């Protein structure tokens, strides 16, 4: 079992992620593109990711899953409420 269980789903804002200038997010962007390909999920503006994959990415970033969520939130590439996000964009 995981030591850390995020409060909700981890959802990436793909537009923010893919257009982000910081080199720091480049590996996450490559990862998200690979997941989109594996799922055949090409048209979304957001991508829900597995808790297991968040844990793996946290190791790559030398942090904890909660630490990575905090950092991605600071960088503005996470969506906290997908319904609010869709209403805002449409
Ligand atoms: P798989 O892990 O054998 O999953 C097969 C199918 O089960 C997935 O097809 C999806 O329809 C469903 N599925 C599995 N786990 C979940 C889940 O937590 N939530 C939902 N909504 N559906 C789930 P799909 O999406 O076409 O993915 C095909 C394969 O691509 C997956 O086979 C897996 O090997 C890989 N994959 C896709 N997304 C991810 C991901 O986020 N992380 C990882 N590590 N692999 C992924
Ligand atoms: P939700 O998980 O709260 O997602 C809300 C909306 O965010 C989705 O509306 C979709 O527009 C977007 N979204 C979230 N994650 C992804 C993603 O990984 N890829 C893409 N392309 N879009 C994403 P949608 O599709 O109308 O789904 C409404 C609700 O239906 C979802 O709410 C969820 O509760 C359920 N749902 C849809 N597909 C699946 C699925 O494959 N597995 C499960 N378990 N539930 C699903
Ligand atoms: P979700 O579809 O609402 O699934 C929530 C949780 O239920 C998943 O959390 C996972 O623990 C479990 N689950 C759902 N379907 C399956 C399944 O087919 N096999 C297994 N072993 N467990 C399943 P998790 O893994 O943290 O994933 C979070 C969200 O990421 C999922 O929410 C879904 O939106 C997305 N996701 C994860 N893996 C896949 C995938 O392979 N394909 C697709 N299309 N979406 C995925």
mmCIF file of C-alpha atoms and ligand atoms in Angstrom:
data_model
loop_
_atom_site.group_PDB
_atom_site.id
_atom_site.type_symbol
_atom_site.label_atom_id
_atom_site.label_comp_id
_atom_site.label_asym_id
_atom_site.label_seq_id
_atom_site.Cartn_x
_atom_site.Cartn_y
_atom_site.Cartn_z
ATOM 1 C CA UNK A 1 0.000 0.000 0.000
ATOM 2 C CA UNK A 2 1.014 3.580 -0.645
ATOM 3 C CA UNK A 3 2.247 5.717 2.210
ATOM 4 C CA UNK A 4 0.707 8.800 0.659
ATOM 5 C CA UNK A 5 -2.814 8.901 -0.732
ATOM 6 C CA UNK A 6 -3.583 12.148 -2.559
ATOM 7 C CA UNK A 7 -6.879 13.798 -1.611
ATOM 8 C CA UNK A 8 -8.215 13.585 -5.163
ATOM 9 C CA UNK A 9 -7.169 12.515 -8.619
ATOM 10 C CA UNK A 10 -3.957 13.936 -9.981
ATOM 11 C CA UNK A 11 -4.954 15.754 -13.174
ATOM 12 C CA UNK A 12 -2.412 17.492 -15.388
ATOM 13 C CA UNK A 13 -3.319 20.672 -17.282
ATOM 14 C CA UNK A 14 -1.830 19.637 -20.654
ATOM 15 C CA UNK A 15 -1.828 23.073 -22.251
ATOM 16 C CA UNK A 16 -0.050 24.617 -19.266
ATOM 17 C CA UNK A 17 2.337 21.659 -19.118
ATOM 18 C CA UNK A 18 3.248 21.536 -22.808
ATOM 19 C CA UNK A 19 3.689 25.291 -23.089
ATOM 20 C CA UNK A 20 5.560 25.697 -19.807
ATOM 21 C CA UNK A 21 8.927 27.397 -20.265
ATOM 22 C CA UNK A 22 10.617 25.837 -17.206
ATOM 23 C CA UNK A 23 13.030 22.975 -17.993
ATOM 24 C CA UNK A 24 11.961 21.469 -14.677
ATOM 25 C CA UNK A 25 8.650 20.242 -16.128
ATOM 26 C CA UNK A 26 10.069 18.836 -19.392
ATOM 27 C CA UNK A 27 10.326 15.241 -18.094
ATOM 28 C CA UNK A 28 6.710 15.390 -16.831
ATOM 29 C CA UNK A 29 5.607 16.677 -20.247
ATOM 30 C CA UNK A 30 7.419 13.788 -22.009
ATOM 31 C CA UNK A 31 5.820 11.381 -19.570
ATOM 32 C CA UNK A 32 2.333 12.796 -20.199
ATOM 33 C CA UNK A 33 2.790 12.504 -23.988
ATOM 34 C CA UNK A 34 3.786 8.853 -23.561
ATOM 35 C CA UNK A 35 0.692 8.141 -21.430
ATOM 36 C CA UNK A 36 -1.539 9.890 -23.986
ATOM 37 C CA UNK A 37 -0.069 7.580 -26.658
ATOM 38 C CA UNK A 38 -0.511 4.442 -24.556
ATOM 39 C CA UNK A 39 -4.147 5.316 -23.885
ATOM 40 C CA UNK A 40 -4.941 6.739 -27.310
ATOM 41 C CA UNK A 41 -6.146 9.825 -25.400
ATOM 42 C CA UNK A 42 -5.044 12.621 -27.736
ATOM 43 C CA UNK A 43 -7.780 15.213 -27.619
ATOM 44 C CA UNK A 44 -7.976 16.057 -23.954
ATOM 45 C CA UNK A 45 -6.892 19.294 -22.350
ATOM 46 C CA UNK A 46 -6.286 17.322 -19.165
ATOM 47 C CA UNK A 47 -4.846 13.948 -18.246
ATOM 48 C CA UNK A 48 -5.578 11.951 -15.081
ATOM 49 C CA UNK A 49 -2.503 10.057 -13.949
ATOM 50 C CA UNK A 50 -2.017 6.980 -11.780
ATOM 51 C CA UNK A 51 -0.991 7.346 -8.169
ATOM 52 C CA UNK A 52 1.689 4.715 -8.899
ATOM 53 C CA UNK A 53 3.131 6.866 -11.654
ATOM 54 C CA UNK A 54 3.111 9.916 -9.384
ATOM 55 C CA UNK A 55 5.180 7.883 -6.899
ATOM 56 C CA UNK A 56 7.681 6.919 -9.597
ATOM 57 C CA UNK A 57 7.975 10.518 -10.811
ATOM 58 C CA UNK A 58 8.498 11.703 -7.226
ATOM 59 C CA UNK A 59 11.548 9.427 -6.976
ATOM 60 C CA UNK A 60 12.933 10.863 -10.210
ATOM 61 C CA UNK A 61 12.461 14.376 -8.767
ATOM 62 C CA UNK A 62 14.042 13.309 -5.463
ATOM 63 C CA UNK A 63 10.909 14.205 -3.493
ATOM 64 C CA UNK A 64 7.731 12.626 -2.096
ATOM 65 C CA UNK A 65 4.424 12.335 -3.985
ATOM 66 C CA UNK A 66 2.974 15.139 -1.840
ATOM 67 C CA UNK A 67 6.121 17.224 -2.422
ATOM 68 C CA UNK A 68 5.768 16.758 -6.179
ATOM 69 C CA UNK A 69 2.062 17.670 -6.080
ATOM 70 C CA UNK A 70 2.975 20.832 -4.162
ATOM 71 C CA UNK A 71 5.654 21.754 -6.730
ATOM 72 C CA UNK A 72 3.396 21.056 -9.721
ATOM 73 C CA UNK A 73 0.689 23.169 -8.098
ATOM 74 C CA UNK A 74 3.176 26.064 -7.679
ATOM 75 C CA UNK A 75 4.116 25.716 -11.355
ATOM 76 C CA UNK A 76 0.428 25.875 -12.330
ATOM 77 C CA UNK A 77 0.280 22.567 -14.223
ATOM 78 C CA UNK A 78 -2.239 20.700 -12.017
ATOM 79 C CA UNK A 79 -6.017 20.907 -12.184
ATOM 80 C CA UNK A 80 -7.684 20.723 -8.781
ATOM 81 C CA UNK A 81 -11.284 20.713 -9.983
ATOM 82 C CA UNK A 82 -11.877 19.336 -13.515
ATOM 83 C CA UNK A 83 -15.506 20.438 -13.605
ATOM 84 C CA UNK A 84 -14.674 23.995 -12.631
ATOM 85 C CA UNK A 85 -11.823 23.912 -15.202
ATOM 86 C CA UNK A 86 -14.154 22.820 -18.024
ATOM 87 C CA UNK A 87 -16.764 25.442 -17.097
ATOM 88 C CA UNK A 88 -14.099 28.142 -17.017
ATOM 89 C CA UNK A 89 -12.675 27.213 -20.441
ATOM 90 C CA UNK A 90 -15.963 26.769 -22.285
HETATM 91 P P1 LIG B 1 -3.398 -2.045 -18.675
HETATM 92 O O1 LIG B 1 -2.764 -1.468 -17.458
HETATM 93 O O2 LIG B 1 -3.408 -3.528 -18.821
HETATM 94 O O3 LIG B 1 -4.886 -1.492 -18.722
HETATM 95 C C1 LIG B 1 -5.784 -1.981 -19.706
HETATM 96 C C2 LIG B 1 -6.998 -1.091 -19.769
HETATM 97 O O4 LIG B 1 -7.682 -1.126 -18.501
HETATM 98 C C3 LIG B 1 -6.676 0.375 -20.032
HETATM 99 O O5 LIG B 1 -6.584 0.588 -21.421
HETATM 100 C C4 LIG B 1 -7.896 1.056 -19.430
HETATM 101 O O6 LIG B 1 -9.002 0.990 -20.315
HETATM 102 C C5 LIG B 1 -8.210 0.184 -18.226
HETATM 103 N N1 LIG B 1 -7.572 0.707 -17.002
HETATM 104 C C6 LIG B 1 -6.542 0.189 -16.302
HETATM 105 N N2 LIG B 1 -6.326 0.888 -15.166
HETATM 106 C C7 LIG B 1 -7.234 1.888 -15.165
HETATM 107 C C8 LIG B 1 -7.497 2.955 -14.261
HETATM 108 O O7 LIG B 1 -6.892 3.140 -13.179
HETATM 109 N N3 LIG B 1 -8.504 3.796 -14.614
HETATM 110 C C9 LIG B 1 -9.178 3.650 -15.782
HETATM 111 N N4 LIG B 1 -10.105 4.567 -16.098
HETATM 112 N N5 LIG B 1 -8.975 2.645 -16.635
HETATM 113 C C10 LIG B 1 -8.012 1.776 -16.330
HETATM 114 P P2 LIG B 1 -5.809 1.886 -21.970
HETATM 115 O O8 LIG B 1 -6.243 3.115 -21.252
HETATM 116 O O9 LIG B 1 -6.004 1.873 -23.436
HETATM 117 O O10 LIG B 1 -4.283 1.619 -21.632
HETATM 118 C C11 LIG B 1 -3.565 0.605 -22.321
HETATM 119 C C12 LIG B 1 -2.278 0.274 -21.595
HETATM 120 O O11 LIG B 1 -1.423 1.424 -21.587
HETATM 121 C C13 LIG B 1 -2.467 -0.109 -20.127
HETATM 122 O O12 LIG B 1 -2.732 -1.483 -20.010
HETATM 123 C C14 LIG B 1 -1.101 0.229 -19.554
HETATM 124 O O13 LIG B 1 -0.164 -0.811 -19.846
HETATM 125 C C15 LIG B 1 -0.724 1.462 -20.338
HETATM 126 N N6 LIG B 1 -1.140 2.682 -19.615
HETATM 127 C C16 LIG B 1 -2.159 3.503 -19.938
HETATM 128 N N7 LIG B 1 -2.222 4.526 -19.085
HETATM 129 C C17 LIG B 1 -1.229 4.342 -18.199
HETATM 130 C C18 LIG B 1 -0.781 5.080 -17.072
HETATM 131 O O14 LIG B 1 -1.326 6.113 -16.667
HETATM 132 N N8 LIG B 1 0.294 4.593 -16.430
HETATM 133 C C19 LIG B 1 0.910 3.443 -16.795
HETATM 134 N N9 LIG B 1 1.947 3.009 -16.059
HETATM 135 N N10 LIG B 1 0.535 2.718 -17.866
HETATM 136 C C20 LIG B 1 -0.529 3.169 -18.549
HETATM 137 P P1 LIG B 2 -13.848 13.194 -13.668
HETATM 138 O O1 LIG B 2 -12.871 12.098 -13.503
HETATM 139 O O2 LIG B 2 -14.034 14.135 -12.524
HETATM 140 O O3 LIG B 2 -13.408 13.991 -14.977
HETATM 141 C C1 LIG B 2 -14.087 15.168 -15.379
HETATM 142 C C2 LIG B 2 -13.677 15.560 -16.767
HETATM 143 O O4 LIG B 2 -12.289 15.873 -16.791
HETATM 144 C C3 LIG B 2 -13.878 14.478 -17.816
HETATM 145 O O5 LIG B 2 -15.204 14.529 -18.312
HETATM 146 C C4 LIG B 2 -12.868 14.865 -18.886
HETATM 147 O O6 LIG B 2 -13.389 15.896 -19.689
HETATM 148 C C5 LIG B 2 -11.740 15.433 -18.054
HETATM 149 N N1 LIG B 2 -10.675 14.445 -17.823
HETATM 150 C C6 LIG B 2 -10.255 13.972 -16.625
HETATM 151 N N2 LIG B 2 -9.237 13.120 -16.785
HETATM 152 C C7 LIG B 2 -9.000 13.049 -18.105
HETATM 153 C C8 LIG B 2 -8.043 12.324 -18.881
HETATM 154 O O7 LIG B 2 -7.157 11.566 -18.390
HETATM 155 N N3 LIG B 2 -8.102 12.509 -20.231
HETATM 156 C C9 LIG B 2 -9.019 13.326 -20.808
HETATM 157 N N4 LIG B 2 -9.019 13.415 -22.133
HETATM 158 N N5 LIG B 2 -9.931 14.021 -20.092
HETATM 159 C C10 LIG B 2 -9.912 13.885 -18.774
HETATM 160 P P2 LIG B 2 -15.860 13.222 -18.953
HETATM 161 O O8 LIG B 2 -14.909 12.554 -19.890
HETATM 162 O O9 LIG B 2 -17.185 13.657 -19.484
HETATM 163 O O10 LIG B 2 -16.088 12.242 -17.715
HETATM 164 C C11 LIG B 2 -17.020 12.579 -16.702
HETATM 165 C C12 LIG B 2 -16.884 11.641 -15.540
HETATM 166 O O11 LIG B 2 -17.148 10.295 -15.981
HETATM 167 C C13 LIG B 2 -15.470 11.586 -14.951
HETATM 168 O O12 LIG B 2 -15.315 12.615 -13.998
HETATM 169 C C14 LIG B 2 -15.478 10.224 -14.294
HETATM 170 O O13 LIG B 2 -16.176 10.279 -13.063
HETATM 171 C C15 LIG B 2 -16.297 9.401 -15.283
HETATM 172 N N6 LIG B 2 -15.372 8.756 -16.246
HETATM 173 C C16 LIG B 2 -15.129 9.078 -17.528
HETATM 174 N N7 LIG B 2 -14.256 8.229 -18.090
HETATM 175 C C17 LIG B 2 -13.932 7.350 -17.116
HETATM 176 C C18 LIG B 2 -13.069 6.222 -17.070
HETATM 177 O O14 LIG B 2 -12.394 5.847 -18.033
HETATM 178 N N8 LIG B 2 -13.008 5.587 -15.867
HETATM 179 C C19 LIG B 2 -13.711 5.980 -14.786
HETATM 180 N N9 LIG B 2 -13.574 5.289 -13.660
HETATM 181 N N10 LIG B 2 -14.522 7.028 -14.794
HETATM 182 C C20 LIG B 2 -14.640 7.697 -15.944
HETATM 183 P P1 LIG B 3 -10.240 6.099 -12.160
HETATM 184 O O1 LIG B 3 -10.479 5.477 -13.490
HETATM 185 O O2 LIG B 3 -11.393 6.803 -11.507
HETATM 186 O O3 LIG B 3 -9.685 4.965 -11.203
HETATM 187 C C1 LIG B 3 -9.495 5.218 -9.792
HETATM 188 C C2 LIG B 3 -8.658 4.113 -9.184
HETATM 189 O O4 LIG B 3 -9.335 2.835 -9.310
HETATM 190 C C3 LIG B 3 -7.319 3.949 -9.892
HETATM 191 O O5 LIG B 3 -6.407 4.883 -9.319
HETATM 192 C C4 LIG B 3 -6.978 2.496 -9.566
HETATM 193 O O6 LIG B 3 -6.466 2.403 -8.272
HETATM 194 C C5 LIG B 3 -8.346 1.812 -9.599
HETATM 195 N N1 LIG B 3 -8.630 1.245 -10.926
HETATM 196 C C6 LIG B 3 -9.555 1.661 -11.823
HETATM 197 N N2 LIG B 3 -9.561 0.872 -12.911
HETATM 198 C C7 LIG B 3 -8.618 -0.084 -12.684
HETATM 199 C C8 LIG B 3 -8.149 -1.206 -13.461
HETATM 200 O O7 LIG B 3 -8.599 -1.497 -14.580
HETATM 201 N N3 LIG B 3 -7.145 -1.941 -12.909
HETATM 202 C C9 LIG B 3 -6.607 -1.627 -11.698
HETATM 203 N N4 LIG B 3 -5.597 -2.395 -11.238
HETATM 204 N N5 LIG B 3 -7.035 -0.593 -10.931
HETATM 205 C C10 LIG B 3 -8.032 0.163 -11.433
HETATM 206 P P2 LIG B 3 -5.084 5.295 -10.109
HETATM 207 O O8 LIG B 3 -4.359 4.088 -10.606
HETATM 208 O O9 LIG B 3 -4.322 6.189 -9.196
HETATM 209 O O10 LIG B 3 -5.567 6.137 -11.385
HETATM 210 C C11 LIG B 3 -6.056 7.451 -11.257
HETATM 211 C C12 LIG B 3 -6.757 7.859 -12.520
HETATM 212 O O11 LIG B 3 -5.838 7.883 -13.624
HETATM 213 C C13 LIG B 3 -7.865 6.909 -12.952
HETATM 214 O O12 LIG B 3 -9.057 7.196 -12.253
HETATM 215 C C14 LIG B 3 -7.968 7.238 -14.430
HETATM 216 O O13 LIG B 3 -8.656 8.465 -14.618
HETATM 217 C C15 LIG B 3 -6.515 7.463 -14.834
HETATM 218 N N6 LIG B 3 -5.918 6.209 -15.310
HETATM 219 C C16 LIG B 3 -5.036 5.439 -14.656
HETATM 220 N N7 LIG B 3 -4.642 4.411 -15.394
HETATM 221 C C17 LIG B 3 -5.293 4.502 -16.573
HETATM 222 C C18 LIG B 3 -5.282 3.712 -17.764
HETATM 223 O O14 LIG B 3 -4.611 2.677 -17.903
HETATM 224 N N8 LIG B 3 -6.075 4.148 -18.776
HETATM 225 C C19 LIG B 3 -6.867 5.256 -18.653
HETATM 226 N N9 LIG B 3 -7.636 5.598 -19.693
HETATM 227 N N10 LIG B 3 -6.908 6.025 -17.530
HETATM 228 C C20 LIG B 3 -6.118 5.653 -16.518
#
